[in-house]
Each structure stands twice: as structure tokens, then as C-alpha cells.
Amino acid sequence: QKEVEQNSGPLSVPEGAIASLNCTYSDRGSQSFFWYRQYSGKSPELIMFIYSNGDKEDGRFTAQLNKASQYVSLLIRDSQPSDSATYLCAVDSGNTPLVFGKGTRLSVIA
Amino acid sequence: DAGVIQSPRHEVTEMGQEVTLRCKPISGHDYLFWYRQTMMRGLELLIYFNNNVPIDDSGMPEDRFSAKMPNASFSTLKIQPSEPRDSAVYFCASSFGGGTEAFFGQGTRLTVV
């Protein structure tokens, strides 16, 4: 059974701070890793994906992957109240549907 | 492209009634997924199709649930009879390839009273 674990939160950070969201996965063969953001009452939308070990930066967002530790994280720099949402980690292990974690709820306090 | 389109957006029905949820995937996508989301269980995969063929329905909770994909541009998820514990948000998603980014529809919020 492929599993993706996330801390449910809520994670509260002050505006302007760095928010760090973490995710672990069970399938060592996993190849692709995705971060989705879901605002309350809305559908999940992709914000980052990463395939290789190391960091990938896109604006205020940085995805970090460590396959040896089976760990992927998302850093949000200069957090804004508009970043308040639930962040879902999703993992692919080949040509199969993504397996989603239950998500971490982030609250950015102005 | 308009994205994945689901209907209805909201559905309130009485226990025992049949409910049909509809989905139009993004044109050209060869995978279609039906998910259910609740606070307790998060996002659960119910069933997925590849080129209109059901591949894995092991996530369908009971025989009361069924899904079809008669063509590349349309899929339905049917619950018959519905029960209060089926209340959830049901998402349809599609992708080009099985392990790639999935694009989600706006979801159908189902309430069974």
C-alpha cells in the first residue's frame, strides 16, 4: 500500500515568514512529486513538481526532494495571507494515479 | 481549453435516491480519475480510466457506486441508492499519462439527507 504522510496542521506562520511544509512517502520507487494547493471550497491546483533530488525554485516557492530519506518539502518564502490554504503532497510511482496525502492546512497571520 | 468540467456543482438528495455525477475531461487527455474528498479521509481515488477503459475500481466503496466512460469526452459516477455517509465532495480529474499532473474539475458537493 503506497502511502503519503503529511502533518495535518494547522501550521500558523506570521506574514513575511517562511512556511515549511513536509511530506514523506512509502514507495522507494516513486519518481515524481507534486505539490497542490487547495483553497477552501475549491479544487486542488498544481503549484510545483519535482523529479530530481535537490531544490527547485519557482518564485516564492521552493520544492526540496531527498529520495534517500523519502522526503519532499515545500518552502514558501515571504508568506502572504493569500497563501492560506491546504497543501497536498502527491506522489507518482510509475504509470499509475497520483497518491495524495491528506494535506497540511496553512494559515498565514497578517 | 475550458478545463475539466463537472456537473452539477451542488447536489442535495434524499437517502435512497439515485445520484449521477458528470464529468467532461480535458480534450486529449487519456486518463480520467474520480476522487472523493472528506475531512476525515482526505482525497480518495475511487476509480480511474485509461482510454475510456476502467483500470482500477478498487477504491469504489460499495456496489452502490458505479462509473462509466462511454467516450473520451464524458464520464459518469452513479450512486444508487444514496446514503448520508456518501456526503462528500466528488472530484473528477484528467491527465495526459498516468503519473503526470492531474487537472481537477471544480467538484460536486453532494449532500444526502
Short mmCIF file of C-alpha atoms in Angstrom, two decimals:
data_model
loop_
_atom_site.label_atom_id
_atom_site.label_comp_id
_atom_site.label_asym_id
_atom_site.label_seq_id
_atom_site.Cartn_x
_atom_site.Cartn_y
_atom_site.Cartn_z
CA GLN A 1 0.00 0.00 0.00
CA LYS A 2 1.59 3.23 -1.15
CA GLU A 3 1.29 5.92 1.49
CA VAL A 4 1.94 9.63 1.60
CA GLU A 5 2.07 11.26 5.02
CA GLN A 6 1.65 14.89 5.90
CA ASN A 7 1.14 16.75 9.14
CA SER A 8 -2.46 17.92 9.06
CA GLY A 9 -1.68 21.18 10.83
CA PRO A 10 -2.84 23.82 11.09
CA LEU A 11 0.53 25.40 10.53
CA SER A 12 0.40 29.04 11.51
CA VAL A 13 3.08 31.47 10.37
CA PRO A 14 3.23 35.27 10.51
CA GLU A 15 3.07 37.25 7.31
CA GLY A 16 6.51 37.56 5.73
CA ALA A 17 7.90 34.43 7.35
CA ILE A 18 8.95 31.19 5.67
CA ALA A 19 6.39 28.38 5.74
CA SER A 20 7.81 24.87 5.60
CA LEU A 21 5.54 22.01 4.59
CA ASN A 22 6.74 18.43 4.77
CA CYS A 23 5.76 15.12 3.23
CA THR A 24 7.07 11.56 3.47
CA TYR A 25 6.23 8.67 1.18
CA SER A 26 6.49 4.93 1.50
CA ASP A 27 7.27 3.74 -2.03
CA ARG A 28 11.01 3.94 -2.64
CA GLY A 29 10.34 3.58 -6.37
CA SER A 30 8.48 6.87 -6.53
CA GLN A 31 9.68 9.06 -9.35
CA SER A 32 7.64 12.25 -9.47
CA PHE A 33 6.43 14.52 -6.72
CA PHE A 34 3.77 17.20 -6.84
CA TRP A 35 2.52 19.94 -4.57
CA TYR A 36 -1.08 21.05 -4.96
CA ARG A 37 -2.73 23.99 -3.25
CA GLN A 38 -6.41 23.84 -2.35
CA TYR A 39 -8.31 26.88 -1.16
CA SER A 40 -11.36 26.25 0.97
CA GLY A 41 -14.28 25.19 -1.20
CA LYS A 42 -12.12 24.97 -4.33
CA SER A 43 -10.39 22.22 -6.25
CA PRO A 44 -6.71 21.30 -5.94
CA GLU A 45 -4.38 23.12 -8.31
CA LEU A 46 -0.77 22.25 -9.09
CA ILE A 47 1.84 24.71 -7.88
CA MET A 48 5.11 22.74 -8.09
CA PHE A 49 6.51 19.45 -9.25
CA ILE A 50 9.95 17.94 -8.80
CA TYR A 51 11.62 14.85 -10.21
CA SER A 52 15.26 15.08 -9.14
CA ASN A 53 16.99 15.23 -5.80
CA GLY A 54 17.73 18.73 -4.61
CA ASP A 55 15.89 22.02 -4.79
CA LYS A 56 13.62 23.51 -7.41
CA GLU A 57 12.66 27.15 -7.13
CA ASP A 58 9.70 28.98 -8.68
CA GLY A 59 9.17 32.48 -7.42
CA ARG A 60 8.47 32.37 -3.69
CA PHE A 61 8.11 28.58 -3.76
CA THR A 62 10.91 26.03 -3.39
CA ALA A 63 10.38 22.29 -3.58
CA GLN A 64 13.01 20.08 -1.99
CA LEU A 65 13.43 16.36 -2.64
CA ASN A 66 15.51 13.79 -0.82
CA LYS A 67 14.85 10.36 -2.30
CA ALA A 68 17.20 8.59 0.12
CA SER A 69 15.12 9.83 3.04
CA GLN A 70 11.86 9.54 1.07
CA TYR A 71 11.10 13.10 1.96
CA VAL A 72 9.80 16.05 -0.01
CA SER A 73 9.11 19.55 1.25
CA LEU A 74 7.70 22.84 0.08
CA LEU A 75 9.04 26.16 1.31
CA ILE A 76 7.05 29.34 0.86
CA ARG A 77 9.12 32.47 1.34
CA ASP A 78 7.61 35.83 2.33
CA SER A 79 4.33 34.14 3.21
CA GLN A 80 1.21 36.13 2.44
CA PRO A 81 -2.32 35.79 3.84
CA SER A 82 -3.33 34.71 0.33
CA ASP A 83 -1.14 31.62 0.78
CA SER A 84 -3.53 30.37 3.46
CA ALA A 85 -4.83 27.09 2.07
CA THR A 86 -4.41 23.36 2.35
CA TYR A 87 -1.32 21.99 0.61
CA LEU A 88 -1.49 18.48 -0.76
CA CYS A 89 1.57 16.38 -1.50
CA ALA A 90 1.14 13.86 -4.31
CA VAL A 91 3.48 11.09 -5.38
CA ASP A 92 3.73 9.02 -8.53
CA SER A 93 5.38 5.61 -8.70
CA GLY A 94 5.15 4.97 -12.40
CA ASN A 95 2.25 4.97 -14.82
CA THR A 96 -0.34 4.96 -12.06
CA PRO A 97 -2.57 7.59 -10.48
CA LEU A 98 -1.00 10.03 -8.09
CA VAL A 99 -1.28 9.11 -4.43
CA PHE A 100 -2.25 12.11 -2.34
CA GLY A 101 -1.51 12.92 1.27
CA LYS A 102 -4.31 14.30 3.40
CA GLY A 103 -2.83 17.75 3.23
CA THR A 104 -1.45 20.36 5.61
CA ARG A 105 -3.56 23.38 6.41
CA LEU A 106 -1.51 26.58 6.34
CA SER A 107 -2.65 29.78 7.97
CA VAL A 108 -0.67 32.97 7.35
CA ILE A 109 -1.42 35.56 10.01
CA ALA A 110 -1.35 39.22 8.97
CA ASP B 1 -9.41 24.71 -23.14
CA ALA B 2 -12.12 25.13 -20.51
CA GLY B 3 -10.55 22.60 -18.19
CA VAL B 4 -12.29 19.66 -16.58
CA ILE B 5 -15.99 20.34 -16.34
CA GLN B 6 -18.19 18.73 -13.71
CA SER B 7 -21.90 18.93 -13.14
CA PRO B 8 -23.78 19.57 -11.05
CA ARG B 9 -21.73 21.77 -8.70
CA HIS B 10 -24.05 21.03 -5.81
CA GLU B 11 -26.48 18.18 -5.27
CA VAL B 12 -28.81 17.65 -2.36
CA THR B 13 -30.79 14.45 -2.42
CA GLU B 14 -32.74 12.25 -0.10
CA MET B 15 -31.43 8.94 1.14
CA GLY B 16 -32.29 6.14 -1.23
CA GLN B 17 -32.34 8.28 -4.34
CA GLU B 18 -30.08 7.76 -7.33
CA VAL B 19 -27.39 10.35 -7.90
CA THR B 20 -25.45 10.82 -11.14
CA LEU B 21 -22.37 12.99 -11.32
CA ARG B 22 -20.97 14.03 -14.69
CA CYS B 23 -17.53 14.91 -15.97
CA LYS B 24 -16.03 16.17 -19.19
CA PRO B 25 -12.25 15.77 -19.19
CA ILE B 26 -9.76 17.99 -20.96
CA SER B 27 -9.64 17.17 -24.64
CA GLY B 28 -6.69 14.93 -25.50
CA HIS B 29 -6.20 13.59 -22.00
CA ASP B 30 -6.14 9.80 -21.88
CA TYR B 31 -6.64 9.29 -18.14
CA LEU B 32 -9.70 10.15 -16.10
CA PHE B 33 -9.94 9.85 -12.33
CA TRP B 34 -12.82 10.05 -9.87
CA TYR B 35 -11.88 11.14 -6.34
CA ARG B 36 -13.90 11.67 -3.20
CA GLN B 37 -12.79 14.15 -0.55
CA THR B 38 -13.87 14.28 3.09
CA MET B 39 -12.30 15.88 6.12
CA MET B 40 -11.68 12.53 7.75
CA ARG B 41 -10.26 10.58 4.81
CA GLY B 42 -8.82 13.28 2.60
CA LEU B 43 -8.72 12.74 -1.16
CA GLU B 44 -9.54 9.14 -2.04
CA LEU B 45 -9.23 7.64 -5.50
CA LEU B 46 -12.42 5.80 -6.39
CA ILE B 47 -11.76 4.63 -9.95
CA TYR B 48 -9.72 5.57 -12.96
CA PHE B 49 -9.96 5.04 -16.70
CA ASN B 50 -7.32 4.87 -19.40
CA ASN B 51 -8.55 5.46 -22.94
CA ASN B 52 -12.14 5.02 -21.70
CA VAL B 53 -11.40 1.62 -20.14
CA PRO B 54 -11.76 1.19 -16.36
CA ILE B 55 -8.38 0.17 -14.99
CA ASP B 56 -8.82 0.05 -11.24
CA ASP B 57 -12.06 0.38 -9.32
CA SER B 58 -10.74 -0.97 -6.04
CA GLY B 59 -11.44 2.37 -4.40
CA MET B 60 -15.15 2.21 -5.08
CA PRO B 61 -16.60 1.78 -1.60
CA GLU B 62 -19.56 -0.43 -2.40
CA ASP B 63 -21.61 -1.93 -5.19
CA ARG B 64 -23.87 1.08 -4.85
CA PHE B 65 -21.20 3.02 -6.73
CA SER B 66 -20.65 2.61 -10.46
CA ALA B 67 -18.80 4.60 -13.10
CA LYS B 68 -18.81 4.65 -16.86
CA MET B 69 -16.89 6.34 -19.60
CA PRO B 70 -18.77 5.78 -22.86
CA ASN B 71 -16.42 8.01 -24.84
CA ALA B 72 -13.31 10.12 -24.46
CA SER B 73 -15.22 13.25 -23.55
CA PHE B 74 -17.70 12.05 -20.95
CA SER B 75 -17.84 10.06 -17.74
CA THR B 76 -20.44 9.47 -15.06
CA LEU B 77 -20.30 8.36 -11.45
CA LYS B 78 -23.56 6.94 -10.18
CA ILE B 79 -24.63 6.17 -6.62
CA GLN B 80 -27.74 4.06 -6.24
CA PRO B 81 -29.16 4.08 -3.63
CA SER B 82 -27.50 7.03 -1.95
CA GLU B 83 -26.85 7.15 1.79
CA PRO B 84 -25.98 10.03 4.17
CA ARG B 85 -22.41 8.72 4.52
CA ASP B 86 -21.91 9.34 0.82
CA SER B 87 -21.99 13.07 1.51
CA ALA B 88 -18.66 14.47 0.30
CA VAL B 89 -17.07 16.47 -2.47
CA TYR B 90 -16.53 14.38 -5.58
CA PHE B 91 -13.78 15.46 -7.95
CA CYS B 92 -13.13 14.37 -11.47
CA ALA B 93 -9.60 14.85 -12.79
CA SER B 94 -7.85 14.11 -16.06
CA SER B 95 -4.28 13.83 -17.22
CA PHE B 96 -2.15 13.07 -20.23
CA GLY B 97 -0.34 9.99 -18.98
CA GLY B 98 -0.98 8.18 -15.73
CA GLY B 99 1.72 9.54 -13.47
CA THR B 100 1.66 13.14 -14.55
CA GLU B 101 -0.08 16.27 -13.37
CA ALA B 102 -3.77 15.70 -12.82
CA PHE B 103 -6.11 18.59 -13.61
CA PHE B 104 -9.13 18.77 -11.37
CA GLY B 105 -12.66 19.86 -12.06
CA GLN B 106 -14.47 22.19 -9.67
CA GLY B 107 -16.05 19.26 -7.88
CA THR B 108 -19.59 18.28 -6.98
CA ARG B 109 -20.62 18.80 -3.38
CA LEU B 110 -23.05 16.01 -2.59
CA THR B 111 -25.31 16.12 0.43
CA VAL B 112 -27.53 13.14 1.16
CA VAL B 113 -30.18 13.83 3.78
#
